[in-house]
Tab-separated table of C-alpha atoms in Angstrom:
chain	number	residue	atom	x	y	z
A	704	MET	CA	11.245	4.193	1.183
A	705	ARG	CA	8.958	3.285	3.948
A	706	VAL	CA	5.720	3.846	6.289
A	707	ILE	CA	7.101	6.779	8.596
A	708	SER	CA	4.199	6.406	11.528
A	709	GLY	CA	1.065	4.657	12.657
A	710	SER	CA	-0.013	1.153	12.301
A	711	LYS	CA	2.330	-0.076	9.479
A	712	LYS	CA	5.845	2.137	11.022
A	713	GLY	CA	8.765	1.068	9.227
A	714	LYS	CA	7.170	-1.042	6.687
A	715	ILE	CA	9.057	-0.753	3.330
A	716	LEU	CA	7.428	0.094	0.330
A	717	LYS	CA	8.298	-0.848	-3.332
A	718	SER	CA	9.260	2.070	-5.457
A	719	VAL	CA	8.291	1.970	-8.961
A	720	PRO	CA	10.650	0.851	-11.576
A	721	GLY	CA	11.939	3.043	-14.105
A	722	ASN	CA	12.190	6.852	-13.805
A	723	GLN	CA	8.558	7.615	-14.358
A	724	THR	CA	7.795	8.625	-11.105
A	725	ARG	CA	9.574	10.628	-8.580
A	726	PRO	CA	8.422	9.560	-4.580
A	727	THR	CA	7.472	12.115	-1.596
A	728	THR	CA	11.105	11.757	0.453
A	729	ASP	CA	10.352	10.387	4.278
A	730	LYS	CA	11.357	13.997	4.963
A	731	VAL	CA	8.907	15.446	2.663
A	732	LYS	CA	6.182	12.743	3.811
A	733	GLU	CA	6.774	13.759	7.611
A	734	ALA	CA	6.618	17.397	7.265
A	735	ILE	CA	3.077	17.047	5.031
A	736	PHE	CA	1.754	15.021	7.505
A	737	ASN	CA	2.548	17.292	10.515
A	738	MET	CA	1.013	20.028	8.218
A	739	ILE	CA	-2.230	17.936	8.008
A	740	GLY	CA	-2.684	15.595	10.844
A	741	PRO	CA	-0.657	13.878	11.781
A	742	TYR	CA	-3.203	11.133	12.639
A	743	PHE	CA	-6.613	10.671	12.122
A	744	THR	CA	-9.753	9.095	13.559
A	745	THR	CA	-11.828	8.333	10.505
A	746	GLY	CA	-11.986	9.327	7.077
A	747	THR	CA	-11.458	8.769	3.229
A	748	GLY	CA	-8.531	9.925	1.123
A	749	LEU	CA	-7.478	9.655	-2.448
A	750	ASP	CA	-4.207	9.692	-3.397
A	751	LEU	CA	-4.394	11.136	-7.405
A	752	PHE	CA	-1.118	10.178	-9.179
A	753	ALA	CA	-0.368	7.688	-6.662
A	754	GLY	CA	3.107	6.512	-8.013
A	755	SER	CA	4.214	3.597	-5.297
A	756	GLY	CA	1.280	4.863	-3.265
A	757	GLY	CA	3.362	5.613	-0.313
A	758	LEU	CA	1.248	9.186	0.752
A	759	GLY	CA	-2.421	7.071	0.506
A	760	ILE	CA	-0.602	4.415	2.237
A	761	GLU	CA	0.407	6.433	4.712
A	762	GLY	CA	-2.505	8.201	5.448
A	763	LEU	CA	-4.117	4.436	6.031
A	764	SER	CA	-1.397	3.970	8.697
A	765	ARG	CA	-2.328	7.075	10.331
A	766	GLY	CA	-6.018	6.268	10.458
A	767	LEU	CA	-7.838	7.108	7.318
A	768	GLU	CA	-10.444	4.445	6.794
A	769	LYS	CA	-10.356	4.210	3.278
A	770	VAL	CA	-8.112	5.463	0.198
A	771	ILE	CA	-8.819	5.391	-3.524
A	772	PHE	CA	-5.355	5.208	-5.204
A	773	VAL	CA	-5.223	6.242	-8.626
A	774	ASP	CA	-2.115	6.344	-11.406
A	775	ARG	CA	-2.418	5.728	-15.284
A	776	ASP	CA	1.241	4.038	-15.660
A	777	MET	CA	1.048	0.126	-15.930
A	778	ASN	CA	3.929	-0.055	-13.754
A	779	ALA	CA	2.823	2.239	-10.922
A	780	PHE	CA	-0.346	0.558	-10.621
A	781	GLN	CA	1.263	-3.016	-9.808
A	782	THR	CA	3.746	-1.519	-7.646
A	783	ILE	CA	0.846	0.138	-5.925
A	784	LYS	CA	-1.258	-2.932	-5.880
A	785	THR	CA	1.831	-4.810	-4.137
A	786	ASN	CA	2.460	-2.196	-1.752
A	787	ILE	CA	-1.321	-2.218	-0.261
A	788	SER	CA	-1.063	-5.883	0.045
A	789	GLU	CA	2.101	-6.095	1.728
A	790	CYS	CA	0.992	-3.709	4.130
A	791	GLY	CA	-2.956	-5.472	4.502
A	792	PHE	CA	-4.812	-2.909	3.472
A	793	GLU	CA	-6.512	-4.492	0.744
A	794	GLN	CA	-10.134	-3.790	2.272
A	795	GLN	CA	-9.294	-0.562	3.006
A	796	SER	CA	-8.412	0.604	-0.533
A	797	GLU	CA	-9.882	1.051	-4.046
A	798	LEU	CA	-7.592	1.228	-6.781
A	799	TYR	CA	-8.051	2.600	-10.496
A	800	ARG	CA	-5.829	2.691	-13.476
A	801	ASN	CA	-6.958	6.033	-14.790
A	802	ASP	CA	-6.166	9.370	-15.882
A	803	SER	CA	-6.704	12.075	-13.411
A	804	GLU	CA	-9.255	14.201	-14.879
A	805	ARG	CA	-11.423	10.842	-15.385
A	806	ALA	CA	-10.842	9.407	-12.191
A	807	LEU	CA	-12.261	12.907	-10.348
A	808	LYS	CA	-15.147	12.745	-12.746
A	809	ALA	CA	-16.178	9.067	-11.491
A	810	ILE	CA	-15.673	9.913	-8.036
A	811	ILE	CA	-17.798	13.279	-8.635
A	812	LYS	CA	-20.689	10.706	-10.161
A	813	ARG	CA	-20.410	8.755	-7.368
A	814	ASP	CA	-21.233	11.309	-5.010
A	815	ILE	CA	-18.155	10.472	-2.812
A	816	LYS	CA	-16.737	13.572	0.047
A	817	LEU	CA	-13.040	13.226	0.729
A	818	ASP	CA	-11.380	14.304	4.026
A	819	VAL	CA	-8.078	14.504	1.974
A	820	ILE	CA	-6.883	14.528	-1.504
A	821	PHE	CA	-3.085	13.638	-2.257
A	822	LEU	CA	-2.144	15.551	-5.589
A	823	ASP	CA	1.623	15.087	-6.756
A	824	PRO	CA	1.121	15.090	-10.527
A	825	PRO	CA	4.269	14.601	-12.693
A	826	TYR	CA	6.203	18.307	-12.802
A	827	LYS	CA	6.860	18.884	-16.034
A	828	LYS	CA	2.954	18.170	-16.775
A	829	GLN	CA	1.523	20.603	-14.191
A	830	LYS	CA	-1.882	20.984	-13.892
A	831	LEU	CA	-2.471	21.673	-10.371
A	832	VAL	CA	-4.839	24.882	-10.665
A	833	SER	CA	-7.129	23.003	-13.401
A	834	LEU	CA	-7.383	20.024	-10.890
A	835	LEU	CA	-8.022	22.076	-7.820
A	836	GLN	CA	-10.882	23.901	-10.030
A	837	SER	CA	-12.430	20.643	-10.662
A	838	ILE	CA	-12.284	19.379	-6.667
A	839	SER	CA	-13.783	23.031	-6.069
A	840	ASP	CA	-16.415	22.507	-8.701
A	841	GLY	CA	-17.085	18.688	-7.784
A	842	LYS	CA	-17.521	19.650	-4.157
A	843	LEU	CA	-15.605	16.679	-3.231
A	844	LEU	CA	-14.209	17.750	0.054
A	845	THR	CA	-15.865	17.377	3.199
A	846	GLU	CA	-16.624	20.528	5.384
A	847	SER	CA	-13.240	19.508	7.357
A	848	GLY	CA	-11.052	18.279	4.186
A	849	PHE	CA	-8.145	19.468	2.372
A	850	VAL	CA	-6.434	19.257	-0.764
A	851	VAL	CA	-2.120	18.548	-0.208
A	852	CYS	CA	-0.466	19.656	-3.000
A	853	GLU	CA	3.159	18.875	-4.400
A	854	CYS	CA	5.278	20.496	-6.692
A	855	SER	CA	8.151	22.118	-7.902
A	856	SER	CA	8.893	25.258	-5.231
A	857	ASP	CA	9.588	27.341	-8.291
A	858	ILE	CA	5.744	27.341	-8.899
A	859	GLN	CA	3.733	29.695	-7.202
A	860	LEU	CA	-0.052	28.249	-6.878
A	861	PRO	CA	-2.781	30.946	-6.572
A	862	ASN	CA	-4.131	31.572	-2.683
A	863	VAL	CA	-7.807	30.819	-4.002
A	864	VAL	CA	-9.343	28.269	-6.565
A	865	GLY	CA	-12.753	28.144	-6.752
A	866	GLU	CA	-14.145	27.740	-3.287
A	867	LEU	CA	-10.729	26.039	-2.019
A	868	VAL	CA	-8.147	28.671	-0.197
A	869	LYS	CA	-4.645	28.003	0.294
A	870	THR	CA	-4.133	27.748	4.215
A	871	LYS	CA	-0.628	26.513	4.484
A	872	GLU	CA	2.511	26.462	2.480
A	873	ALA	CA	6.370	25.323	3.080
A	874	VAL	CA	9.341	24.542	0.701
A	875	TYR	CA	11.548	21.793	1.184
A	876	GLY	CA	14.496	22.270	-1.045
A	877	ILE	CA	13.074	21.892	-4.887
A	878	ILE	CA	9.957	21.074	-3.552
A	879	GLY	CA	6.384	23.122	-2.465
A	880	ILE	CA	4.021	21.919	-0.503
A	881	SER	CA	0.572	23.618	-0.246
A	882	ILE	CA	-2.650	22.701	1.674
A	883	TYR	CA	-5.903	23.998	0.874
A	884	SER	CA	-8.987	23.782	2.331
A	885	MET	CA	-12.979	24.783	1.506
A	886	GLY	CA	-13.297	28.884	2.163
A	887	ASN	CA	-16.253	29.804	4.129
């Protein structure tokens, strides 16, 4: 697993020990960033089920100013911390060991607006629709922001959740990607 493009292109990232996390493959990561960017001139991101931190770190490498990383697993937390440090992104990162719902509530309370949110929850504990609803209800996205959902390709996410509208979707083998933005 590596950083694909940007300021840290080619940097090798550590994986979370064990089999509790499923890192996003380089092929899928490249496809995601081609769908949403591929580069940024500014912005704040949230990597909600961060695992190794690969998606958020890729976003920082491609120009995001700041990324908030959240994972509740201690091994994942330590791996993200190491990867952020190895890439020199400590000043641009916030890292929290927390579950997704509590993390979203805390971000809503802080009145943070996000340009990109990466949602890649464990496939067996699928709760993307309720997370999308919380993001919509909390008005977490900037006007031009978007949510990237990664799930099993056999899951069909709704076209509209609250004020969020699915704008793109693609399938890469067993992985499905859906991109949501604010409907106008």
